[in-house]
Structure formats: structure tokens, C-alpha cells
mmCIF file of C-alpha atoms and ligand atoms in Angstrom:
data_model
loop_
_atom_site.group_PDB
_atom_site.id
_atom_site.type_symbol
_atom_site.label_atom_id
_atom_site.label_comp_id
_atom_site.label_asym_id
_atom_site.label_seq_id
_atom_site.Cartn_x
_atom_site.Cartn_y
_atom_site.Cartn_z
ATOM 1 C CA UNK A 12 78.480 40.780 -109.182
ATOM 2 C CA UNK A 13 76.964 43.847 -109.694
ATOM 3 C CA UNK A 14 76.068 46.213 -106.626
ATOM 4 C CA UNK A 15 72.322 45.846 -105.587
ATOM 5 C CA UNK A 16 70.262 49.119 -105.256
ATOM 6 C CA UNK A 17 66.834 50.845 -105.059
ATOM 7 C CA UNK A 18 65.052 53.362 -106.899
ATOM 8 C CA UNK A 19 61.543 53.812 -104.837
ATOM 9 C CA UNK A 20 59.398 55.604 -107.572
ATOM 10 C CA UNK A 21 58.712 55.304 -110.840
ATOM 11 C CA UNK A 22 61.394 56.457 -113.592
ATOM 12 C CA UNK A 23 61.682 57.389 -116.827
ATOM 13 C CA UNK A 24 62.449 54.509 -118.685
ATOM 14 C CA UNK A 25 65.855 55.570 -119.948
ATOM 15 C CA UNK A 26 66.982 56.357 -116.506
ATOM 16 C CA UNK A 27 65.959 53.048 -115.492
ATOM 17 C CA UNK A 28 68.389 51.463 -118.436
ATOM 18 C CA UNK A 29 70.863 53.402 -117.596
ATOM 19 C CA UNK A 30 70.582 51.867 -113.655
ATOM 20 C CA UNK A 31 70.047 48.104 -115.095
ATOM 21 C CA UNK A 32 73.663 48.476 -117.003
ATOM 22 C CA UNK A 33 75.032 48.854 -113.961
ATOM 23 C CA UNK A 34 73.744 47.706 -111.281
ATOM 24 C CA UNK A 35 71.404 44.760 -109.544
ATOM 25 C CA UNK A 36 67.903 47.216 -109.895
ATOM 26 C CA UNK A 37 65.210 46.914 -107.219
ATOM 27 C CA UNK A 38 62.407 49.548 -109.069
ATOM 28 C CA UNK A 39 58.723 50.773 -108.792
ATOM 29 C CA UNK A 40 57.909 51.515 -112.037
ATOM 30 C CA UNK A 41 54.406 50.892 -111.062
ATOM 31 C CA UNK A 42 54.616 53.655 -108.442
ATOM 32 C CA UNK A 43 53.252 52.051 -105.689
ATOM 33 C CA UNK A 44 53.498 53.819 -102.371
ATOM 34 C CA UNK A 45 55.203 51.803 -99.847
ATOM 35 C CA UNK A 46 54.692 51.839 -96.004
ATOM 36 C CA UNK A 47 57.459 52.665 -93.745
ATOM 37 C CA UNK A 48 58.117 48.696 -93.109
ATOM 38 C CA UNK A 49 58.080 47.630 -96.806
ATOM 39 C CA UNK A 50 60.521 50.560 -98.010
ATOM 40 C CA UNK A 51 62.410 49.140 -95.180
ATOM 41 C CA UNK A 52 62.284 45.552 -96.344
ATOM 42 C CA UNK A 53 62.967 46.406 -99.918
ATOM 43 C CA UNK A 54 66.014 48.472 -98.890
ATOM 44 C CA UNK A 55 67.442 44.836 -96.838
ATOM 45 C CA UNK A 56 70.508 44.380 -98.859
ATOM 46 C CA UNK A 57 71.223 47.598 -101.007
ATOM 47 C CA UNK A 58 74.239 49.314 -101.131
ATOM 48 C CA UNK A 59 72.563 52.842 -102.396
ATOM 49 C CA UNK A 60 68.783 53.993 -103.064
ATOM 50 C CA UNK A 61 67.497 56.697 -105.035
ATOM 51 C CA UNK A 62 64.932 58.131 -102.474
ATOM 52 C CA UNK A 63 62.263 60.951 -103.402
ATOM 53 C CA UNK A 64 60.059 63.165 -101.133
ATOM 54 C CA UNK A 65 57.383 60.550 -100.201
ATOM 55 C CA UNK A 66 60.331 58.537 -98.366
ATOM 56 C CA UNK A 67 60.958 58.989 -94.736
ATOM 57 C CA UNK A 68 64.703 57.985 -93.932
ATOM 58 C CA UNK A 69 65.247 57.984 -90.045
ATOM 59 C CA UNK A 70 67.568 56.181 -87.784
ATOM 60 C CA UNK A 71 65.474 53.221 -87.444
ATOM 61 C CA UNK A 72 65.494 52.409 -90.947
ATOM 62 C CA UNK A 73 69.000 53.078 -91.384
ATOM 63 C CA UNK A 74 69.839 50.809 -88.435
ATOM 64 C CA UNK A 75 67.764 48.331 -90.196
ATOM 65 C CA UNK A 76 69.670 48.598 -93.319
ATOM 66 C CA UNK A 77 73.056 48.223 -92.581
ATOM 67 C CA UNK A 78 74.612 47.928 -96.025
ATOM 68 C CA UNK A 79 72.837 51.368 -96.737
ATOM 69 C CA UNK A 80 75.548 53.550 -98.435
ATOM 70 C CA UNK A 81 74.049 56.061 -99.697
ATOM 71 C CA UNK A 82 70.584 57.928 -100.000
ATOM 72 C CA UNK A 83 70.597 59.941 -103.357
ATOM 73 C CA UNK A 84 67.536 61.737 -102.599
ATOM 74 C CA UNK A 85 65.251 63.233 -105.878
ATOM 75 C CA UNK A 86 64.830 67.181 -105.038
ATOM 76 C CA UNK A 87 66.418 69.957 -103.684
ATOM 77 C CA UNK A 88 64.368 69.989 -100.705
ATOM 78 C CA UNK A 89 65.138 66.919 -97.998
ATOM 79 C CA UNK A 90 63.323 66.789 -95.205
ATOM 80 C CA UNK A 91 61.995 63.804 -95.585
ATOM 81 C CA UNK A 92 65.761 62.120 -94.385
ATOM 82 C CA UNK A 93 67.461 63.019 -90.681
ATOM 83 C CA UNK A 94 70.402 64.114 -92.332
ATOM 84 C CA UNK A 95 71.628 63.900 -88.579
ATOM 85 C CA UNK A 96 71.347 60.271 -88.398
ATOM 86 C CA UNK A 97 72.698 59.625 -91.868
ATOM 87 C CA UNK A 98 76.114 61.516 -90.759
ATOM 88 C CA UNK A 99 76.590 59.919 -87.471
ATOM 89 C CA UNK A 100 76.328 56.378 -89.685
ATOM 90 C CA UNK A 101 78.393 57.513 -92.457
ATOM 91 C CA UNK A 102 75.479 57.375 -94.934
ATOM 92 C CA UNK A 103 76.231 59.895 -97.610
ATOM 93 C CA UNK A 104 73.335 62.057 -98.052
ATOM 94 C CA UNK A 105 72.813 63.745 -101.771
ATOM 95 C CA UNK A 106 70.269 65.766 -103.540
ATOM 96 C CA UNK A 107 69.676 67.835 -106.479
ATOM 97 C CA UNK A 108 69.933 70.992 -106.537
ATOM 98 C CA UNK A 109 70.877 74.026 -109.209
ATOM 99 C CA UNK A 110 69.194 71.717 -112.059
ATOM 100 C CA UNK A 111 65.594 72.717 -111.266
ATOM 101 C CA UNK A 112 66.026 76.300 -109.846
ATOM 102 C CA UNK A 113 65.245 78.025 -113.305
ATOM 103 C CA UNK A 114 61.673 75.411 -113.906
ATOM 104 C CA UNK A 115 60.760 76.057 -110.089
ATOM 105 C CA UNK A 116 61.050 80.131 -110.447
ATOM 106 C CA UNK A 117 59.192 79.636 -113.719
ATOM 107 C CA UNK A 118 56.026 78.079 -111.673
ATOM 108 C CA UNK A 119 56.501 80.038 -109.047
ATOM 109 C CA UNK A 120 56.170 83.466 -111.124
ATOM 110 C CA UNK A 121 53.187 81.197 -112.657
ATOM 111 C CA UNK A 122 51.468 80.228 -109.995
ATOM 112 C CA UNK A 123 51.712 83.707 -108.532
ATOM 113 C CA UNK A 124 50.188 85.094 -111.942
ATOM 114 C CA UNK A 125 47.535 82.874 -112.035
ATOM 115 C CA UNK A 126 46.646 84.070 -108.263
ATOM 116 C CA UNK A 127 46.551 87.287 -108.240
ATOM 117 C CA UNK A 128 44.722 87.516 -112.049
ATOM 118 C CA UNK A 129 42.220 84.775 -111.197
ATOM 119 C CA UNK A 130 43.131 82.522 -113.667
ATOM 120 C CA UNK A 131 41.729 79.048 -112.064
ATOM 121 C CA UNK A 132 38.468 80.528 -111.037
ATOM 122 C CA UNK A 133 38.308 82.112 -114.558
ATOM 123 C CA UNK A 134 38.411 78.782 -116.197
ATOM 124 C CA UNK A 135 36.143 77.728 -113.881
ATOM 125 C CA UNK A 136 33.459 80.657 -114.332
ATOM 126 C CA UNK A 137 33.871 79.547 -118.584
ATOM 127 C CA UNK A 138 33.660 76.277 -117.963
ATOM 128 C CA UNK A 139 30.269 76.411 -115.676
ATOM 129 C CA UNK A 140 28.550 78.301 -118.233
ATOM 130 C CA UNK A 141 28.430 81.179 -116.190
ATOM 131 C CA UNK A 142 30.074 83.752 -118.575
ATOM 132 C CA UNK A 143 26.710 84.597 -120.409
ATOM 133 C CA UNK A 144 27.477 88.811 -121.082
ATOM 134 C CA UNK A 145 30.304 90.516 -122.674
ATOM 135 C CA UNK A 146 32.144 93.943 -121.477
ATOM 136 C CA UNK A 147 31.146 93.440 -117.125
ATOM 137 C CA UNK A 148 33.263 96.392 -115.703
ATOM 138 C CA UNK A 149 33.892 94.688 -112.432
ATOM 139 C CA UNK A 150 34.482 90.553 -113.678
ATOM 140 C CA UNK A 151 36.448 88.917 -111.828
ATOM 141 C CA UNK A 152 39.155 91.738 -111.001
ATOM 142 C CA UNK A 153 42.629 91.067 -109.829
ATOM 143 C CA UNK A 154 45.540 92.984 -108.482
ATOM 144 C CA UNK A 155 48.407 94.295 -111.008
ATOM 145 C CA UNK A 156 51.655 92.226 -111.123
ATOM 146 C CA UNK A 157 53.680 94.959 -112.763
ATOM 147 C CA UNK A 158 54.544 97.536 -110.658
ATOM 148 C CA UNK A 159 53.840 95.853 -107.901
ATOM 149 C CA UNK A 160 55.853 95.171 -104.879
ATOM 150 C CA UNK A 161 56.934 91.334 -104.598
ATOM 151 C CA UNK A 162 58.023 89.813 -101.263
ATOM 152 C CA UNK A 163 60.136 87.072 -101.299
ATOM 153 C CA UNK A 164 60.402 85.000 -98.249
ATOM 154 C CA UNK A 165 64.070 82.790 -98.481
ATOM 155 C CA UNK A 166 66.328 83.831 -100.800
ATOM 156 C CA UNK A 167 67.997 80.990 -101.998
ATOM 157 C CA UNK A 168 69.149 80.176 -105.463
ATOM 158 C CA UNK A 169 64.950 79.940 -106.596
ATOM 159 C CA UNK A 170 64.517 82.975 -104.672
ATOM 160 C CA UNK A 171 66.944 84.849 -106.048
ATOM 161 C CA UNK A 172 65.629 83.419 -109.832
ATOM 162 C CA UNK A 173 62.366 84.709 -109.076
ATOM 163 C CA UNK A 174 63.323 88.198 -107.522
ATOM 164 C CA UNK A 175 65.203 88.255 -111.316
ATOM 165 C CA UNK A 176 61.725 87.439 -113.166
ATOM 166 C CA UNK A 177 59.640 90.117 -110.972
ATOM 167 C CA UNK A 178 62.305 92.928 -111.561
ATOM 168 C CA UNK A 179 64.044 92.498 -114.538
ATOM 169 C CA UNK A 180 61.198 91.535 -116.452
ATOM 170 C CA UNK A 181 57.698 92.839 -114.155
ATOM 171 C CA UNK A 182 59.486 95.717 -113.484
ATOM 172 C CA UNK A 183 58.610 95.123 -109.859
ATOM 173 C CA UNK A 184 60.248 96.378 -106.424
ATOM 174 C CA UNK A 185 61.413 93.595 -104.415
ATOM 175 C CA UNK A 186 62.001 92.726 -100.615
ATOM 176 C CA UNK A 187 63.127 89.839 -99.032
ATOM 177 C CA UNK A 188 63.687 88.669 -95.873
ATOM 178 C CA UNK A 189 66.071 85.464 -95.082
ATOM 179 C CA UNK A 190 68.342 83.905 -92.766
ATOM 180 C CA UNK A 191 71.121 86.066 -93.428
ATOM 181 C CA UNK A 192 71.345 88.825 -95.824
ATOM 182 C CA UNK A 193 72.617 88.662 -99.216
ATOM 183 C CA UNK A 194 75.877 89.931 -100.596
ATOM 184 C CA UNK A 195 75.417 93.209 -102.026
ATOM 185 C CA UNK A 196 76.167 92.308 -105.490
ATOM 186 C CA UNK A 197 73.756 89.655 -105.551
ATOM 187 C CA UNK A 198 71.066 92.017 -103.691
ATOM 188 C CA UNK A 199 71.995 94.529 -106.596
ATOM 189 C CA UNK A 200 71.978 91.750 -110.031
ATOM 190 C CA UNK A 201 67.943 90.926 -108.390
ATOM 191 C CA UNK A 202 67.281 94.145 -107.870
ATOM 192 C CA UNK A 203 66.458 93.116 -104.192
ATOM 193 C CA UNK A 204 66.299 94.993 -100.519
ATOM 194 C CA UNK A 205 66.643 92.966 -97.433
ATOM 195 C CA UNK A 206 63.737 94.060 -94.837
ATOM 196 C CA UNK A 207 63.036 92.321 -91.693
ATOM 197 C CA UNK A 208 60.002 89.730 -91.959
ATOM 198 C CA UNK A 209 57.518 91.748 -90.505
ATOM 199 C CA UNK A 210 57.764 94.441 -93.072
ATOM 200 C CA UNK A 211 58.662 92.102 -95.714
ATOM 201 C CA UNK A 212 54.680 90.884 -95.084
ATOM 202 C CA UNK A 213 53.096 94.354 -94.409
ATOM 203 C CA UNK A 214 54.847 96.223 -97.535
ATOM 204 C CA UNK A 215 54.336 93.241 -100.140
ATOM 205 C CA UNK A 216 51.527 93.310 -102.697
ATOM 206 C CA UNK A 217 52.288 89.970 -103.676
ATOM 207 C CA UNK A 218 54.893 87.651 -101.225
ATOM 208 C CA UNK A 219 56.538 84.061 -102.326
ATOM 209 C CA UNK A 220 57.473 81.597 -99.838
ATOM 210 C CA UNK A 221 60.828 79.604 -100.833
ATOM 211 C CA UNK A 222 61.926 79.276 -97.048
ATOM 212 C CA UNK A 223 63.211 74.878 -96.851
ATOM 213 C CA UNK A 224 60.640 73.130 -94.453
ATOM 214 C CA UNK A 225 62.869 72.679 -90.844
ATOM 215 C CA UNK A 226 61.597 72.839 -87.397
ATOM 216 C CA UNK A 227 62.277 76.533 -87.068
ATOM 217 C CA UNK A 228 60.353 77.082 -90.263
ATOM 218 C CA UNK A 229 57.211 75.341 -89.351
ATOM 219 C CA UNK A 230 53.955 77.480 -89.319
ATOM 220 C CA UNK A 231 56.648 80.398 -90.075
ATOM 221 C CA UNK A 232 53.311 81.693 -91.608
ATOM 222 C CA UNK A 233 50.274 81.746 -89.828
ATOM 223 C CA UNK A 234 47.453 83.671 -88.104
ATOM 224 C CA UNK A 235 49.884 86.987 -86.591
ATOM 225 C CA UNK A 236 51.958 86.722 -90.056
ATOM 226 C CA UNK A 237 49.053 86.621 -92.269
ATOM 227 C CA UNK A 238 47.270 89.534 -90.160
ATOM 228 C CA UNK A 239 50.211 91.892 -91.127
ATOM 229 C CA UNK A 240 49.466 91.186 -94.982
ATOM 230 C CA UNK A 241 47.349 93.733 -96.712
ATOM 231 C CA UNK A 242 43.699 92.849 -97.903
ATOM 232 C CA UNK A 243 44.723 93.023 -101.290
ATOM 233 C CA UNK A 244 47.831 90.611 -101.368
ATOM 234 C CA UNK A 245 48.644 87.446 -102.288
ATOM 235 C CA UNK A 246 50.311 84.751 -100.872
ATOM 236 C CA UNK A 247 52.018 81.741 -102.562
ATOM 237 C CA UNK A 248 53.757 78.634 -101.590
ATOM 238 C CA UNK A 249 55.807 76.784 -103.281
ATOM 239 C CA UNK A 250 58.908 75.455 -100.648
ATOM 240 C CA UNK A 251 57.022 73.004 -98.413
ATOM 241 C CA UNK A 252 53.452 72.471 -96.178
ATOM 242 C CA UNK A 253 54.225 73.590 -93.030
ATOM 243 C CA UNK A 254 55.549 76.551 -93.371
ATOM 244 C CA UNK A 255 52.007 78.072 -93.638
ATOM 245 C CA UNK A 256 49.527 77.079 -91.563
ATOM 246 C CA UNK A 257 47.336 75.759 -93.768
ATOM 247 C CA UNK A 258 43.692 76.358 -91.370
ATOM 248 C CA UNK A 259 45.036 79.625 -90.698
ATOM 249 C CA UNK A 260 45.656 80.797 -94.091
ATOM 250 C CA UNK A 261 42.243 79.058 -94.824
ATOM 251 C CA UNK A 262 40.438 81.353 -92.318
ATOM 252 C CA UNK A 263 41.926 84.361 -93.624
ATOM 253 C CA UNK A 264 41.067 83.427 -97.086
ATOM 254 C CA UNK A 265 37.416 83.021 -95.756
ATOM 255 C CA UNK A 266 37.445 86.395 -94.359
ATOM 256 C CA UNK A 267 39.433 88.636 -96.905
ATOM 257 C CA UNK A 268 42.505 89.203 -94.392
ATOM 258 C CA UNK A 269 44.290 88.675 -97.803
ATOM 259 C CA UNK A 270 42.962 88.788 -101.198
ATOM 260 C CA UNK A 271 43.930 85.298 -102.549
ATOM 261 C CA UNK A 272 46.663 82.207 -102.541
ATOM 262 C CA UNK A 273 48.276 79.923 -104.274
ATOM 263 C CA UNK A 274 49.623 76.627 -103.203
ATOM 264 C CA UNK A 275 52.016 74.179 -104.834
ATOM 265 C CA UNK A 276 52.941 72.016 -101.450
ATOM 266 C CA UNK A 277 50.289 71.522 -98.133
ATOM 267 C CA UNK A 278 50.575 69.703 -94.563
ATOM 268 C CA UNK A 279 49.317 66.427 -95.267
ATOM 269 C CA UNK A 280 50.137 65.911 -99.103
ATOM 270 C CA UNK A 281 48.554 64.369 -101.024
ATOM 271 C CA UNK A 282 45.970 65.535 -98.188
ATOM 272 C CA UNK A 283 44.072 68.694 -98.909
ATOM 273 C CA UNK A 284 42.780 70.511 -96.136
ATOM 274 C CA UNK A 285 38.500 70.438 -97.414
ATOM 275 C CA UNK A 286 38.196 74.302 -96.181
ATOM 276 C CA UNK A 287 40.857 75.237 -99.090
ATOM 277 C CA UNK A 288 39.002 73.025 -101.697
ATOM 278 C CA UNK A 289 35.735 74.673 -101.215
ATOM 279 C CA UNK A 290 37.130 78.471 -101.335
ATOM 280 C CA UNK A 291 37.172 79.802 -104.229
ATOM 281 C CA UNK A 292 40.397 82.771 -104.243
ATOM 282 C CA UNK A 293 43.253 79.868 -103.922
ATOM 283 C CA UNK A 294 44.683 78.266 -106.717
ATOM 284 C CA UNK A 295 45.921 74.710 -105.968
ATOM 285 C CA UNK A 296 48.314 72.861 -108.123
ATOM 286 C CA UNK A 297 49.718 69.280 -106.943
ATOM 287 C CA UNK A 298 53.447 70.055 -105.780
ATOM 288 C CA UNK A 299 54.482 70.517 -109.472
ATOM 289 C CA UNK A 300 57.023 73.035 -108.937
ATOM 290 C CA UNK A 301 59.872 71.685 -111.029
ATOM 291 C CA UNK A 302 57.827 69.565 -113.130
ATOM 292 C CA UNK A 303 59.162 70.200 -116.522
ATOM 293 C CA UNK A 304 60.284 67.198 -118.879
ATOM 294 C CA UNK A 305 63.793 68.574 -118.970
ATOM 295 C CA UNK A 306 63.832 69.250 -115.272
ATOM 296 C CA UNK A 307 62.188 66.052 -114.345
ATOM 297 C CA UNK A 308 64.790 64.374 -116.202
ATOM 298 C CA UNK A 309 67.643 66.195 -115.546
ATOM 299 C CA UNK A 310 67.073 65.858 -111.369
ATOM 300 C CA UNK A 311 66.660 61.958 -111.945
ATOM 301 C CA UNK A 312 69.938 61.943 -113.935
ATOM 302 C CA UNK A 313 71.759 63.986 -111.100
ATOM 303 C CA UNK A 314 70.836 61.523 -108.528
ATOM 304 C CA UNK A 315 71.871 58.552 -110.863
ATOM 305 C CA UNK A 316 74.957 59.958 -111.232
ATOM 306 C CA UNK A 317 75.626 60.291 -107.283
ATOM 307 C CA UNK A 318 74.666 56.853 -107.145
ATOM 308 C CA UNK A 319 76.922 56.052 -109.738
ATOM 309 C CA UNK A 320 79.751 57.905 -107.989
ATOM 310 C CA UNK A 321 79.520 56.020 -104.715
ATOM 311 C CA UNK A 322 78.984 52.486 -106.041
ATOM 312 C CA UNK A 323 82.233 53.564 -107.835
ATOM 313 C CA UNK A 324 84.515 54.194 -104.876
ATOM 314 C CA UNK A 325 86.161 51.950 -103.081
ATOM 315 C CA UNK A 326 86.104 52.223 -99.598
ATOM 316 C CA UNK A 327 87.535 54.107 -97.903
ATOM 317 C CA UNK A 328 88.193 56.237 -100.875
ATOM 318 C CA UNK A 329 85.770 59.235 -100.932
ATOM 319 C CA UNK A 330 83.094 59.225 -103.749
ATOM 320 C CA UNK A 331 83.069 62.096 -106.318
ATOM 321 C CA UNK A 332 79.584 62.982 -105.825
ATOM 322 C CA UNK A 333 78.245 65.765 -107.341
ATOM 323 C CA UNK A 334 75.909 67.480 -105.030
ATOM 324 C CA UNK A 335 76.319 65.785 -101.260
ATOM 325 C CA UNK A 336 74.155 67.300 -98.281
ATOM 326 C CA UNK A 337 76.465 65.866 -95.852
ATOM 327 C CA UNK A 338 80.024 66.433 -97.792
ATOM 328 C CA UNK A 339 81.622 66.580 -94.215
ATOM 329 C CA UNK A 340 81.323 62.909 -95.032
ATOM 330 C CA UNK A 341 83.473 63.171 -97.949
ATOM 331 C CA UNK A 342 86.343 65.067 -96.286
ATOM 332 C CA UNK A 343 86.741 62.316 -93.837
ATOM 333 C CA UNK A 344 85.908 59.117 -95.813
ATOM 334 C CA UNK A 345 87.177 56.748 -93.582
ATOM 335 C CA UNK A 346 83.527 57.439 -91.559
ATOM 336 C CA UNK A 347 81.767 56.511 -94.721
ATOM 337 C CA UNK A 348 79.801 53.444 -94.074
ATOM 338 C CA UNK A 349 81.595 50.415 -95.963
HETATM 339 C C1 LIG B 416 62.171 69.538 -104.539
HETATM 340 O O1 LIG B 416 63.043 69.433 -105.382
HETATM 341 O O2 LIG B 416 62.424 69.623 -103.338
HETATM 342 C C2 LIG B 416 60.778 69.539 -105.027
HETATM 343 O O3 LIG B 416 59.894 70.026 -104.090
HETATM 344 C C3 LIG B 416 60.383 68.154 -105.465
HETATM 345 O O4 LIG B 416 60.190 67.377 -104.331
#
């Protein structure tokens, strides 16, 4: 019989094949959301899932789901699953990391363009009809990118990708703050100096946030932070909502404490706070960060392959999955759940 498992979003259809070849396939290729009680009842009787941002895995729906093996979770980021709780049940925990850290710099450098030049509102200002004059010294101005000073805030691998971009190639000066500090060679191949937060957000002409969502991290950004930022700067977001405060940075947006932002990811999502869609100096983009077709694919792939990896081991043999979050696990199989 083949092992029984869950993929809770829609797929690309090869993906999906490659699942069906294997395995007993519970899918949602019609990308319905499901409530907390029907991801639960379609998880009654799977030995792994392929999980994705919009799914919240906690202790009561693991207890609920006692043939649970695995969670093979679709992003780098994964707060939406108490890695706690999956550890202490011997529910390996996996993501996917390193294959989108190029695609997400690539936005993020984007999204941070398109902020501080205006882009959205310029399309916006064509689009209305409004642009009715050639050669108007003062349209829609931005700040400079080259040059300029970028602030990175978490300096991870997609931090470290984009302090590459900004200096290497924007000939920018960059300063980042993070939980620890970076070894020097690393600090010296970006092109990178460590500061302490408060001057990463008073020197930086343009600041990033990559920081993972945790509860230390939330509303890391908010009315003090912002309020050390210079008029002129921009902010962008592109790890999770919550680490800005999203009515805080939509005050200061209001009243030109910074220049302009740009957000990928917001508290609430899909939720939009109203205040940020009637302002006109944000740019918001639907948390698209490492939505390429290659990276798309290649972070669905990565979690099938997880998958594949535990349904593949025999208990109490320890899977050879690529990218656990909870490899502890892995060192001591014999807490694995069966
Ligand atoms: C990630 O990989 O964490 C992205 O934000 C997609 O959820």
C-alpha cells in the first residue's frame, strides 16, 4: 500500500505526478483555503504533509494527527509551525531554504528600486491620464540608489545576497545589524559593516528588513525605530508582517517621518491595513518574494524530496532529509514519531 499524504495548496502539475507515483495523494489543486478544523481533518491518517505559509501547525493539531510524520513546510520562513511542539513529538520539521535566496534578493533589490524611484505611483500617474506636459523639473523625484547607503536589517543568506547586489553592483556602502555579527570574510566578500540597530536606521538612505518573524522580532520596527530614519529614506519589507508595525509605519508615511516604503509581507495577509492602500509613497506587492517559475518550482521540489526521504526510512532509521529545521531529530531517530 502506498503511504497516504497531504499537499495543502495547489501544485504544479508535474510535482503533483511526481507525488501520485508514489504515494496515496490527498491535494488542493483548487486552492481552497482550509480552516484550522478541516486542515486538521484532512491531515486524519497521513503519514507526511507538504505544508505552506497559510498553515498553522500547533500542538493541538499534531495531537490530533497522530500518524503525522513529518511537516515538509514550502519556504524558508516557518512560523506558521511550533517547531517546539513538533520536536517534543518527534515530528520532523523541514523547509526550503538556499533554493530561493538568489530570486528573493532579486525582488528585494526590486522592490527597493521601485520605492525609492517611484515606480508604482509612476505607472499610476500614466495610467490616470495625468502626465499631460513633457520636461517638469520636479516630477515625481526620488532618492539615488547608487551611492547610497543601504541598511540591511538580518543578515542571513538573502541578506547577505542583497548586501552583494547594492555593493558590488550599486556601488553602495552597506550596514547591517543582526543577531550576531558576521565572520569577517563574509563581512568583507558583501562589502558589509556591522553597526548596532540604532545607527543601522539613522545612517541608512535606504534599509531592507530580512530579520525571520519570532516573538522577539515582532514590531522590531515601529514608531521609536522609524523616528530614527531620515526623511528621505526608505523602508522595505520583505521577511514577514510583524516585524513592522504596520499603523505605525502608516502614520509616518502620512507625515513624511520617512520618504516612502515598500512591502512584500503585512500583519493580517491577505489583509491590507486601508491607511496603506490609500497612501500613495508605498509600493505594495502580494508576498511575491521568491516568486520566480524556477524558484517556485525548485522550493516545491525540495519539499517533495524531504517527503520522499522520510516516507523512505524505516523507522527507527533516520531519514536523509535534505534541509530539516529540527535535525536534532535526526541525530536521535529513535524519538522520531513511528
Ligand atoms: C518563504 O520562503 O518563507 C517565503 O516567504 C514564502 O512563504
Amino acid at each position: 500500500m502506498k503511504p497516504s499524504i497531504a499537499i495543502t495548496r495547489a501544485t504544479f502539475p508535474d510535482v503533483l505526478e511526481r507525488l501520485r507515483a508514489q504515494f496515496d495523494v490527498l491535494d488542493n489543486q483548487h486552492d481552497v483555503l482550509w480552516s484550522q478544523a478541516e486542515l486538521i481533518a484532512r491531515l486524519q491518517g497521513k503519514t507526511c504533509a507538504i505544508t505552506h505559509g497559510s498553515d498553522r501547525i500547533d500542538a493541538v493539531l499534531l495531537d490530533a494527527c497522530p500518524q503525522l510524520r513529518a511537516v515538509c513546510n514550502v519556504g524558508v520562513g516557518y512560523n506558521n509551525i511550533d517547531v517546539e511542539a513538533c520536536t517534543a513529538r518527534g515530528v520532523l520539521v523541514t523547509n526550503t531554504p538556499d533554493v530561493l535566496t538568489e530570486t528573493t534578493a532579486d525582488f528585494g533589490f526590486a522592490l527597493l528600486m521601485a520605492t525609492a524611484r517611484r515606480i508604482a505611483e509612476s505607472d499610476r500617474y500614466v495610467r490616470a491620464r495625468q502626465w499631460n506636459k513633457t520636461g517638469i523639473y520636479d516630477m515625481l523625484l526620488g532618492g539615488d540608489i547608487h551611492g547610497a547607503t543601504l541598511g540591511i536589517f538580518g543578515m542571513g543568506r538573502i541578506g547577505q545576497a542583497i548586501a552583494r547586489r547594492g555593493a558590488h553592483g550599486f556601488n553602495m556602502r552597506v550596514v547591517y545589524h543582526n543577531r550576531s555579527r558576521l565572520d569577517p570574510a563574509i563581512e568583507a566578500e558583501c562589502r558589509a559593516s556591522y553597526v548596532d540597530k540604532e545607527t543601522l536606521f539613522a545612517q541608512a538612505d535606504h534599509l531592507i528588513v530580512v530579520v525571520p518573524y519570532s516573538p522577539s522580532s515582532h514590531h522590531a520596527i515601529g514608531a521609536a525605530e522609524l523616528r530614527l530614519m531620515k526623511p528621505s529614506a526608505t523602508l522595505v519589507n520583505i521577511a514577514r508582517g510583524g516585524v513592522i508595525d504596520d499603523g505605525a509605519l502608516a502614520t509616518a508615511l502620512r507625515e513624511g517621518v520617512i520618504a516612502a516604503a515598500g512591502l512584500d509581507v503585512f500583519e493580517g495577509e491577505p489583509n491590507v491595513r486601508p491607511e496603506l492602500l490609500d497612501i500613495d509613497n508605498v509600493v505594495l506587492t502580494p508576498h511575491i518574494g521568491s516568486a520566480s517559475v524556477q524558484t517556485r518550482k525548485a522550493m516545491a521540489l525540495l519539499a517533495v524530496r524531504n517527503l520522499e526521504a522520510v516516507c523512505a526510512a524505516v523507522h527507527p532509521v533516520a531519514p536523509a532529509a535534505p534541509t530539516p529545521v529540527n535535525p536534532q531529530l535526526l541525530n536521535e531517530p529513535a524519538r522520531l514519531r513511528a
